[in-house]
Coordinates of C-alpha atoms in Angstrom, one line a residue:
X1400 CA -17.8 13.7 21.5
X1401 CA -14.8 12.3 23.4
X1402 CA -14.3 8.5 23.1
X1403 CA -13.4 5.8 25.6
X1404 CA -9.6 5.6 25.4
X1405 CA -9.2 2.0 26.6
X1406 CA -8.0 -0.4 23.9
X1407 CA -5.7 -3.4 23.3
X1408 CA -2.5 -2.9 21.5
X1409 CA -1.8 -4.6 18.2
X1410 CA 1.1 -6.5 19.7
X1411 CA -1.2 -8.3 22.0
X1412 CA -4.3 -8.7 19.8
X1413 CA -3.2 -9.2 16.2
X1414 CA -0.7 -11.9 15.2
X1415 CA 1.2 -11.1 12.0
X1416 CA 3.7 -13.1 10.0
X1417 CA 7.2 -11.9 10.6
X1418 CA 8.4 -13.0 7.2
X1419 CA 5.4 -12.7 4.8
X1420 CA 2.0 -11.2 4.3
X1421 CA -0.7 -11.0 6.9
X1422 CA -1.8 -13.7 9.3
X1423 CA 0.5 -16.7 9.7
X1424 CA -2.5 -19.1 9.8
X1425 CA -3.5 -18.0 6.3
X1426 CA -0.1 -18.7 4.7
X1427 CA -0.3 -21.3 2.0
X1428 CA 0.6 -24.9 3.1
X1429 CA 3.4 -26.7 1.4
X1430 CA 1.0 -28.8 -0.7
X1431 CA -0.7 -25.7 -2.2
X1432 CA 2.7 -24.1 -2.9
X1433 CA 3.7 -27.2 -4.9
X1434 CA 0.4 -27.2 -6.8
X1435 CA 0.8 -23.5 -7.7
X1436 CA 4.4 -24.1 -8.9
X1437 CA 3.2 -26.7 -11.3
X1438 CA 1.6 -23.9 -13.3
X1439 CA 4.9 -22.2 -13.7
X1440 CA 7.5 -24.2 -15.7
X1441 CA 10.9 -23.9 -14.2
X1442 CA 9.7 -23.4 -10.6
X1443 CA 11.5 -25.1 -7.7
X1444 CA 10.6 -28.7 -6.9
X1445 CA 10.1 -28.1 -3.2
X1446 CA 9.0 -25.1 -1.1
X1447 CA 11.8 -23.4 0.8
X1448 CA 11.2 -23.7 4.5
X1449 CA 10.2 -20.7 6.7
X1450 CA 13.1 -20.3 9.2
X1451 CA 12.0 -20.1 12.9
X1452 CA 12.9 -16.9 14.6
X1453 CA 15.1 -18.7 17.1
X1454 CA 17.4 -19.8 14.2
X1455 CA 17.9 -16.3 12.8
X1456 CA 21.4 -14.8 12.9
X1457 CA 20.5 -11.2 13.9
X1458 CA 23.3 -8.7 14.0
X1459 CA 24.2 -7.6 17.6
X1460 CA 22.4 -4.4 18.6
X1461 CA 24.8 -1.5 18.3
X1462 CA 23.2 1.0 20.7
X1463 CA 22.0 0.7 24.3
X1464 CA 18.5 1.6 25.3
X1465 CA 17.9 5.0 26.7
X1466 CA 17.6 4.7 30.5
X1467 CA 14.6 7.0 30.6
X1468 CA 12.8 5.5 27.7
X1469 CA 13.7 1.8 28.1
X1470 CA 10.1 1.0 29.1
X1471 CA 9.1 1.9 25.6
X1472 CA 11.9 -0.1 23.9
X1473 CA 12.6 -3.7 22.9
X1474 CA 15.6 -5.6 21.6
X1475 CA 13.8 -8.9 21.5
X1476 CA 14.7 -11.0 18.4
X1477 CA 11.1 -11.4 17.5
X1478 CA 10.5 -7.7 17.5
X1479 CA 13.6 -6.9 15.6
X1480 CA 13.0 -9.5 13.0
X1481 CA 9.4 -8.4 12.4
X1482 CA 10.4 -4.8 11.9
X1483 CA 13.3 -5.4 9.5
X1484 CA 11.5 -5.5 6.2
X1485 CA 8.2 -4.5 4.5
X1486 CA 6.2 -7.0 2.4
X1487 CA 7.6 -6.7 -1.1
X1488 CA 8.7 -9.8 -3.0
X1489 CA 12.3 -9.0 -2.4
X1490 CA 11.6 -8.6 1.4
X1491 CA 9.8 -12.0 1.6
X1492 CA 12.7 -13.7 -0.3
X1493 CA 15.4 -12.2 2.0
X1494 CA 13.4 -13.1 5.1
X1495 CA 13.0 -16.7 3.9
X1496 CA 16.8 -16.8 3.3
X1497 CA 17.2 -15.7 6.9
X1498 CA 19.0 -12.6 5.8
X1499 CA 18.2 -10.0 8.5
X1500 CA 21.3 -8.0 8.2
X1501 CA 19.2 -4.8 8.0
X1502 CA 17.4 -5.5 11.3
X1503 CA 16.9 -2.4 13.5
X1504 CA 18.9 -2.3 16.7
X1505 CA 15.9 -1.4 18.8
X1506 CA 12.1 -1.3 18.4
X1507 CA 10.1 1.4 20.3
X1508 CA 6.4 1.3 21.1
X1509 CA 5.2 4.8 22.0
X1510 CA 1.8 5.1 23.6
X1511 CA 1.1 8.8 22.8
X1512 CA 2.4 11.9 21.1
X1513 CA 4.6 12.8 24.1
X1514 CA 6.4 9.4 23.8
X1515 CA 7.0 10.1 20.1
X1516 CA 8.5 13.5 20.9
X1517 CA 10.7 12.0 23.6
X1518 CA 12.0 9.3 21.3
X1519 CA 12.8 11.8 18.6
X1520 CA 14.7 14.0 21.0
X1521 CA 16.8 11.1 22.2
X1522 CA 17.5 9.8 18.7
X1523 CA 18.5 13.3 17.5
X1524 CA 21.0 13.6 20.3
X1525 CA 22.3 10.1 19.9
X1526 CA 22.6 10.1 16.1
X1527 CA 20.1 7.2 15.8
X1528 CA 18.0 6.8 12.7
X1529 CA 14.2 6.5 13.3
X1530 CA 12.0 4.6 10.9
X1531 CA 8.3 5.1 11.6
X1532 CA 6.4 1.9 11.4
X1533 CA 2.7 1.5 11.0
X1534 CA 2.1 -2.2 10.3
X1535 CA 5.0 -2.9 8.0
X1536 CA 3.0 -3.5 4.8
X1537 CA 5.2 -1.3 2.6
X1538 CA 6.1 -2.9 -0.8
X1539 CA 8.6 -0.2 -1.8
X1540 CA 11.4 -0.5 0.9
X1541 CA 9.7 2.2 3.0
X1542 CA 10.6 0.7 6.4
X1543 CA 14.0 -0.7 5.6
X1544 CA 17.0 1.3 6.7
X1545 CA 19.8 1.2 4.1
X1546 CA 21.8 4.4 4.7
X1547 CA 24.7 3.1 6.9
X1548 CA 25.3 6.6 8.2
X1549 CA 23.9 6.5 11.7
X1550 CA 25.0 5.1 15.1
X1551 CA 22.1 2.8 15.1
X1552 CA 18.5 2.3 13.9
X1553 CA 15.3 2.5 15.9
X1554 CA 12.0 1.2 14.4
X1555 CA 9.2 3.3 15.9
X1556 CA 6.1 1.1 16.0
X1557 CA 3.0 3.2 16.4
X1558 CA 0.6 0.4 17.2
X1559 CA -0.1 1.8 20.7
X1560 CA -1.7 4.9 19.2
X1561 CA -4.8 3.0 18.1
X1562 CA -7.9 4.8 19.3
X1563 CA -10.6 7.0 17.9
X1564 CA -10.4 9.9 20.3
X1565 CA -13.3 12.1 19.3
X1566 CA -16.3 12.1 17.0
X1567 CA -18.0 15.1 15.6
X1568 CA -21.3 13.6 14.4
X1569 CA -22.6 17.0 13.2
X1570 CA -19.7 17.5 10.8
X1571 CA -19.3 13.8 10.3
X1572 CA -15.6 13.6 11.2
X1573 CA -13.4 12.0 13.8
X1574 CA -10.1 12.6 15.5
X1575 CA -8.1 9.3 15.1
X1576 CA -4.7 8.2 16.3
X1577 CA -2.4 7.1 13.5
X1578 CA -1.5 3.6 14.6
X1579 CA -5.0 2.1 14.4
X1580 CA -5.3 -0.8 12.0
X1581 CA -8.1 -0.7 9.4
X1582 CA -10.4 -3.2 11.0
X1583 CA -10.0 -1.7 14.5
X1584 CA -10.8 1.7 13.1
X1585 CA -14.0 0.5 11.5
X1586 CA -15.0 -1.4 14.6
X1587 CA -14.7 1.8 16.7
X1588 CA -16.7 3.8 14.1
X1589 CA -19.5 1.2 13.5
X1590 CA -21.5 1.9 16.7
X1591 CA -21.9 5.5 15.5
X1592 CA -23.2 4.4 12.1
X1593 CA -20.1 5.9 10.5
X1594 CA -17.2 4.7 8.3
X1595 CA -14.0 6.0 6.8
X1596 CA -14.7 3.7 3.8
X1597 CA -11.0 3.5 2.9
X1598 CA -10.2 -0.1 2.0
X1599 CA -6.8 -0.7 0.4
X1600 CA -5.8 -4.3 -0.3
X1601 CA -3.7 -4.1 2.9
X1602 CA -6.7 -2.9 4.9
X1603 CA -6.3 -5.6 7.6
X1604 CA -2.6 -5.1 8.0
X1605 CA -2.0 -1.3 7.6
X1606 CA -2.7 1.8 9.6
X1607 CA -4.3 5.2 9.2
X1608 CA -0.8 6.8 9.7
X1609 CA 0.6 4.5 7.0
X1610 CA -2.1 5.5 4.6
X1611 CA -1.5 9.1 5.2
X1612 CA 2.3 8.9 5.0
X1613 CA 2.1 7.1 1.7
X1614 CA -1.0 8.8 0.2
X1615 CA -2.6 5.4 -0.1
X1616 CA -5.3 4.5 -2.6
X1617 CA -8.4 2.8 -1.2
X1618 CA -11.8 1.4 -1.9
X1619 CA -13.1 3.9 -4.3
X1620 CA -12.1 3.5 -7.9
X1621 CA -13.5 6.9 -8.8
X1622 CA -13.9 10.3 -7.1
X1623 CA -12.3 9.8 -3.6
X1624 CA -9.5 7.5 -4.7
X1625 CA -6.8 8.5 -2.3
X1626 CA -6.7 9.1 1.5
X1627 CA -5.8 12.7 0.8
X1628 CA -9.5 13.4 -0.1
X1629 CA -10.6 12.3 3.4
X1630 CA -8.2 14.5 5.6
X1631 CA -9.4 17.6 7.6
X1632 CA -6.2 18.2 9.5
X1633 CA -3.0 16.5 10.7
X1634 CA -1.0 16.4 13.9
X1635 CA 2.6 15.7 13.2
X1636 CA 5.5 15.4 15.6
X1637 CA 8.8 16.6 14.2
X1638 CA 12.3 16.9 15.8
X1639 CA 11.8 20.7 16.0
X1640 CA 8.2 20.7 17.3
X1641 CA 4.6 19.7 16.7
X1642 CA 2.7 20.7 13.5
X1643 CA -1.1 20.8 14.1
X1644 CA -3.0 22.2 11.2
X1645 CA -6.3 24.0 11.7
X1646 CA -9.3 21.8 11.2
X1647 CA -11.3 23.1 8.3
X1648 CA -13.5 21.8 5.4
X1649 CA -11.4 23.7 3.0
X1650 CA -9.0 26.7 2.9
X1651 CA -7.3 28.9 0.4
X1652 CA -4.8 30.3 3.0
X1653 CA -1.5 29.6 1.2
X1654 CA 0.1 26.2 0.5
X1655 CA -1.6 23.5 2.5
X1656 CA 0.4 22.4 5.6
X1657 CA -1.2 19.0 5.4
X1658 CA 0.0 18.5 1.8
X1659 CA 3.6 18.8 3.1
X1660 CA 3.2 15.7 5.3
X1661 CA 0.8 13.7 3.2
X1662 CA 3.1 11.3 1.2
X1663 CA 6.2 12.3 3.2
X1664 CA 6.8 8.7 4.3
X1665 CA 8.1 9.6 7.7
X1666 CA 11.0 11.6 6.4
X1667 CA 9.7 15.0 7.7
X1668 CA 7.8 14.0 10.8
X1669 CA 5.7 11.3 12.5
X1670 CA 1.9 11.6 12.0
X1671 CA 0.3 10.9 15.4
X1672 CA -3.3 12.0 14.9
X1673 CA -5.7 13.2 12.1
X1674 CA -9.1 14.6 11.8
X1675 CA -10.7 12.5 9.1
X1676 CA -13.9 13.0 7.0
X1677 CA -16.4 10.2 7.6
X1678 CA -19.6 9.1 5.9
X1679 CA -22.7 7.2 6.8
X1680 CA -22.4 3.5 6.4
X1681 CA -23.8 2.4 3.0
X1682 CA -27.1 0.5 3.1
X1683 CA -27.5 -0.1 -0.6
X1684 CA -24.9 -1.9 -2.6
X1685 CA -25.2 -3.6 -6.0
X1686 CA -22.5 -4.9 -8.4
X1687 CA -22.2 -6.4 -11.8
X1688 CA -19.6 -7.7 -14.2
X1689 CA -19.3 -7.1 -17.9
X1690 CA -17.2 -9.1 -20.3
X1691 CA -15.5 -7.9 -23.5
X1692 CA -14.0 -10.0 -26.3
X1693 CA -11.5 -7.2 -27.1
X1694 CA -9.4 -5.3 -24.6
X1695 CA -9.3 -2.0 -26.5
X1696 CA -13.1 -1.9 -26.5
X1697 CA -13.0 -2.6 -22.8
X1698 CA -10.6 0.3 -22.2
X1699 CA -12.9 2.6 -24.2
X1700 CA -15.8 1.5 -22.1
X1701 CA -13.8 2.2 -19.0
X1702 CA -13.0 5.8 -20.2
X1703 CA -16.7 6.4 -21.0
X1704 CA -17.7 5.4 -17.5
X1705 CA -14.9 7.5 -15.9
X1706 CA -16.1 10.5 -17.8
X1707 CA -19.8 9.9 -17.2
X1708 CA -20.1 11.5 -13.8
X1709 CA -21.8 8.4 -12.4
X1710 CA -18.9 7.7 -10.0
X1711 CA -19.1 4.0 -9.4
X1712 CA -17.4 2.9 -6.1
X1713 CA -15.8 -0.1 -7.9
X1714 CA -14.7 0.1 -11.5
X1715 CA -11.9 -2.5 -12.1
X1716 CA -11.0 -3.7 -15.5
X1717 CA -9.1 -7.0 -15.8
X1718 CA -7.3 -7.9 -18.9
X1719 CA -7.6 -11.5 -20.2
X1720 CA -4.6 -12.7 -18.2
X1721 CA -5.7 -11.1 -15.0
X1722 CA -9.3 -12.3 -15.4
X1723 CA -8.0 -15.9 -15.8
X1724 CA -5.6 -15.6 -12.9
X1725 CA -8.4 -14.3 -10.7
X1726 CA -10.8 -17.1 -11.8
X1727 CA -13.2 -14.6 -13.2
X1728 CA -13.1 -15.7 -16.9
X1729 CA -11.4 -18.5 -18.8
X1730 CA -12.2 -17.8 -22.4
X1731 CA -9.8 -14.9 -23.1
X1732 CA -12.3 -12.2 -22.2
X1733 CA -11.5 -9.0 -20.4
X1734 CA -13.9 -8.4 -17.5
X1735 CA -15.1 -5.1 -16.0
X1736 CA -16.2 -5.3 -12.4
X1737 CA -18.7 -2.5 -11.4
X1738 CA -20.1 -1.6 -8.0
X1739 CA -22.3 1.2 -6.7
X1740 CA -23.2 2.0 -3.1
X1741 CA -25.2 4.6 -1.1
X1742 CA -26.3 5.3 2.5
X1743 CA -29.4 7.0 1.3
X1744 CA -31.3 5.2 -1.4
X1745 CA -31.4 2.4 -4.0
X1746 CA -28.6 2.4 -6.6
X1747 CA -29.9 -0.1 -9.1
X1748 CA -30.7 2.6 -11.6
X1749 CA -27.2 4.0 -11.5
X1750 CA -25.7 0.5 -12.0
X1751 CA -28.1 0.0 -14.9
X1752 CA -26.7 3.2 -16.5
X1753 CA -23.1 2.0 -16.0
X1754 CA -23.9 -1.4 -17.6
X1755 CA -25.6 0.3 -20.5
X1756 CA -22.5 2.4 -21.1
X1757 CA -20.4 -0.8 -21.1
X1758 CA -22.9 -2.5 -23.5
X1759 CA -22.6 0.4 -25.9
X1760 CA -18.9 -0.5 -26.2
X1761 CA -19.5 -4.2 -26.9
X1762 CA -19.7 -5.6 -23.4
X1763 CA -22.1 -8.3 -22.2
X1764 CA -23.0 -9.6 -18.7
X1765 CA -20.2 -11.8 -17.3
X1766 CA -22.0 -13.5 -14.3
X1767 CA -21.6 -16.1 -12.9
X1768 CA -18.0 -16.9 -12.4
X1769 CA -16.8 -19.9 -14.5
X1770 CA -15.9 -21.9 -11.4
X1771 CA -19.3 -21.5 -9.9
X1772 CA -19.9 -20.3 -6.3
X1773 CA -21.1 -16.8 -7.0
X1774 CA -20.7 -13.9 -9.3
X1775 CA -17.6 -12.8 -11.2
X1776 CA -17.4 -9.8 -8.9
X1777 CA -17.4 -12.1 -5.9
X1778 CA -14.7 -14.3 -7.5
X1779 CA -12.5 -11.3 -8.2
X1780 CA -12.9 -9.9 -4.6
X1781 CA -11.9 -13.2 -3.1
X1782 CA -8.9 -13.6 -5.4
X1783 CA -7.9 -10.0 -4.7
X1784 CA -7.7 -10.5 -1.0
X1785 CA -5.9 -13.8 -1.3
X1786 CA -3.3 -12.8 -3.9
X1787 CA -0.6 -11.6 -1.4
X1788 CA -0.6 -15.1 0.2
X1789 CA -0.3 -16.7 -3.2
X1790 CA 2.6 -14.4 -3.9
X1791 CA 4.3 -15.6 -0.7
X1792 CA 3.6 -19.2 -1.6
X1793 CA 5.2 -18.8 -5.1
X1794 CA 8.2 -17.0 -3.5
X1795 CA 8.8 -20.2 -1.5
X1796 CA 9.0 -22.0 -4.8
X1797 CA 11.5 -19.5 -6.3
X1798 CA 8.8 -18.0 -8.5
X1799 CA 9.0 -14.3 -9.1
X1800 CA 5.5 -13.0 -8.5
X1801 CA 5.3 -9.2 -7.9
X1802 CA 3.4 -6.2 -9.0
X1803 CA 3.9 -2.6 -10.0
X1804 CA 1.3 0.2 -10.6
X1805 CA 1.2 3.5 -12.3
X1806 CA -1.1 6.1 -13.8
X1807 CA -1.2 8.2 -17.0
X1808 CA -3.6 10.2 -19.1
X1809 CA -6.1 8.4 -21.4
X1810 CA -4.3 9.4 -24.6
X1811 CA -1.3 7.4 -23.4
X1812 CA -3.1 4.4 -21.9
X1813 CA -3.2 2.1 -24.9
X1814 CA 0.4 2.7 -25.9
X1815 CA 1.6 2.3 -22.3
X1816 CA -0.3 -1.0 -21.9
X1817 CA 1.3 -2.4 -25.0
X1818 CA 4.8 -1.0 -24.2
X1819 CA 4.8 -2.6 -20.7
X1820 CA 3.8 -6.0 -22.1
X1821 CA 6.4 -5.7 -24.9
X1822 CA 9.3 -4.1 -23.1
X1823 CA 8.9 -5.5 -19.6
X1824 CA 8.0 -8.9 -21.2
X1825 CA 11.4 -8.8 -23.1
X1826 CA 13.2 -8.1 -19.8
X1827 CA 11.4 -11.0 -18.1
X1828 CA 12.4 -13.3 -20.9
X1829 CA 16.0 -12.1 -20.9
X1830 CA 16.3 -12.4 -17.1
X1831 CA 14.4 -15.6 -16.5
X1832 CA 14.6 -17.4 -19.9
X1833 CA 10.8 -17.6 -19.8
X1834 CA 8.2 -15.4 -21.3
X1835 CA 6.4 -15.5 -17.9
X1836 CA 3.1 -13.8 -17.4
X1837 CA 2.4 -10.0 -17.5
X1838 CA -1.2 -9.3 -16.6
X1839 CA -2.9 -6.0 -15.9
X1840 CA -5.9 -4.6 -14.1
X1841 CA -7.0 -1.0 -13.9
X1842 CA -7.6 -0.2 -10.2
X1843 CA -8.6 3.5 -10.3
X1844 CA -10.0 5.7 -13.1
X1845 CA -10.4 9.4 -13.5
X1846 CA -12.0 11.6 -16.2
X1847 CA -8.6 12.3 -17.6
X1848 CA -6.7 9.0 -17.0
X1849 CA -6.4 5.7 -15.4
X1850 CA -4.2 3.6 -13.1
X1851 CA -3.0 0.4 -14.6
X1852 CA -1.7 -2.2 -12.1
X1853 CA 0.6 -4.9 -13.6
X1854 CA 1.4 -8.4 -12.3
X1855 CA 4.5 -10.3 -13.3
X1856 CA 4.9 -14.0 -12.8
X1857 CA 8.0 -15.9 -13.9
X1858 CA 10.3 -18.7 -12.7
X1859 CA 13.3 -17.5 -10.7
X1860 CA 16.6 -19.2 -9.9
X1861 CA 17.2 -20.2 -6.2
X1862 CA 19.5 -17.7 -4.6
X1863 CA 19.1 -15.1 -7.4
X1864 CA 15.4 -14.1 -7.1
X1865 CA 16.1 -10.7 -5.6
X1866 CA 18.7 -9.7 -8.3
X1867 CA 16.4 -11.0 -11.0
X1868 CA 13.4 -9.1 -9.8
X1869 CA 15.5 -5.9 -9.4
X1870 CA 16.5 -6.1 -13.0
X1871 CA 12.9 -6.6 -14.2
X1872 CA 11.8 -3.8 -11.9
X1873 CA 14.4 -1.5 -13.3
X1874 CA 13.1 -2.2 -16.8
X1875 CA 9.6 -1.5 -15.7
X1876 CA 10.6 1.9 -14.2
X1877 CA 12.4 2.9 -17.4
X1878 CA 9.3 2.0 -19.5
X1879 CA 7.0 4.0 -17.3
X1880 CA 9.2 7.0 -17.4
X1881 CA 9.6 6.8 -21.2
X1882 CA 5.8 6.8 -21.7
X1883 CA 5.0 9.7 -19.3
X1884 CA 3.5 7.5 -16.6
X1885 CA 4.1 8.0 -12.8
X1886 CA 6.5 5.7 -11.0
X1887 CA 3.7 4.9 -8.5
X1888 CA 0.0 5.7 -8.2
X1889 CA -0.5 4.6 -4.6
X1890 CA 2.3 2.3 -3.4
X1891 CA 4.5 5.3 -2.5
X1892 CA 8.2 6.0 -3.3
X1893 CA 10.1 4.4 -0.4
X1894 CA 13.6 3.4 -1.4
X1895 CA 12.8 1.1 -4.3
X1896 CA 11.1 3.9 -6.4
X1897 CA 13.7 6.5 -5.8
X1898 CA 15.3 6.4 -9.3
X1899 CA 11.9 7.0 -11.0
X1900 CA 10.8 9.6 -8.5
X1901 CA 14.0 11.6 -8.8
X1902 CA 13.4 11.9 -12.6
X1903 CA 9.7 12.6 -12.2
X1904 CA 9.7 15.5 -9.7
X1905 CA 10.5 19.0 -10.8
X1906 CA 13.9 20.3 -9.7
X1907 CA 12.6 23.4 -7.9
X1908 CA 10.4 21.1 -5.8
X1909 CA 13.4 18.9 -5.0
X1910 CA 15.1 22.0 -3.6
X1911 CA 12.1 22.7 -1.4
X1912 CA 11.9 19.2 -0.2
X1913 CA 15.6 19.2 0.8
X1914 CA 15.1 22.5 2.5
X1915 CA 12.1 21.2 4.4
X1916 CA 14.0 18.1 5.5
X1917 CA 16.9 20.3 6.8
X1918 CA 14.5 22.6 8.7
X1919 CA 12.3 19.9 10.3
X1920 CA 14.9 17.2 10.8
X1921 CA 18.3 18.9 11.4
X1922 CA 20.0 15.7 12.5
X1923 CA 18.8 13.8 9.5
X1924 CA 17.4 10.9 11.6
X1925 CA 13.9 10.5 10.1
X1926 CA 13.6 7.5 7.8
X1927 CA 16.8 8.3 5.9
X1928 CA 16.8 7.6 2.2
X1929 CA 13.1 7.8 1.4
X1930 CA 12.2 10.6 -1.0
X1931 CA 15.7 12.2 -0.8
X1932 CA 19.3 11.0 -0.1
X1933 CA 20.1 10.2 3.5
X1934 CA 22.3 12.6 5.6
X1935 CA 23.5 12.5 9.1
X1936 CA 24.7 15.4 11.3

């Protein structure tokens, strides 16, 4: 069923912070920044101001606009500033410092696949690097050009490709443009009683194309954990042509063409459309929280649930530090947040089975939240969505507040958890002079393993925050590698995770990746430096 193709672009309809996370109006005010900093000994005494765009010292654009494509391009300071960095801690700090030396020379806003192809043709001929840009929520340096090998840099903002083009209600799937933001996608599916049901923490400020290009993790803590599981076919524009895979429920015909581009982070082509598997909107939802006095017992309960075949939609375990930070528990307990949903019938029985499994491992009901105002599950959800704004507020106070995530098999989980707290903790103390906080939650679980997600909070020194975080991050990467854990479970590789990724991938696969890059992007213009080293023709 074809869809109405009229829509408003994100530029006009969705204000985003140029320097930090999300909506400008939801950024923490100075008073709240000060209050938070009081909880971190050694924090700055006053919040660093947010520089107005008019005061920024942007480098001059090195390349002229294409005469035939100028209607798609912008050199406006606001556009260049907003497309310079992603949203990692180091990005926020540099933006607050007014350091926009990495700003793209031009920003392009294609409106369809033909525009994308024309822009790639121009850039290939001009030796201009092209950085595909969904909504800029990368936390791994995925949208920041660092190669220094090209005549200039074009940030390709795909926000104009923001429509659901077609719905197949019988097969329960839709053809969707890659630049659509999460809320806009769900709004277009809602009248049809359908949903993609993919809700990463960045849902409001990330796009379908970004999810696909980074193999994003979403709402489901079990079963369909990654966007990969929801893909029927992809349409990808490359410098040498368009790759459109056959739309099928499954196929055994050789290596999957979609798998080549899923997780390719814009280095092999620009994803412009995808047929995505949908589902009926859930009508039945229940949740519960279970507290544990010992973290090892909580981990065993988590494993039992992951291996039970009950497939809860939500299954997040918070260690004592994370539970306290989220306002879910204050007495040193670990808290397991469970949720079950269905479009077809009540799910109370399934939740009861899950809670019973947790009880078998020493858990007890954790509701309500200690601060009142609802359940522990509600308190966690609220803190989860607000945490990026808290991170930005702490950055203004020169407090290092950042995360890293991983995954490993169950036999390695206990050792990895303790190693990160010990070894990364030692790095935090060495770098900052403070023990800081190292908390953990498990965001996704599988029958054979889990995905721990660590939070680091420690005082930084004004002017040295980026270097300090980089040293801590390096220690974290080393620890993950030494214990057989992945450098990233769902944040992608970008440029920041390249050292760990280079060690993790098999060498024959690295050869194939380099060959694919040369074949699909002969001029070496597409997002140089992600996944493999940058080259230029």
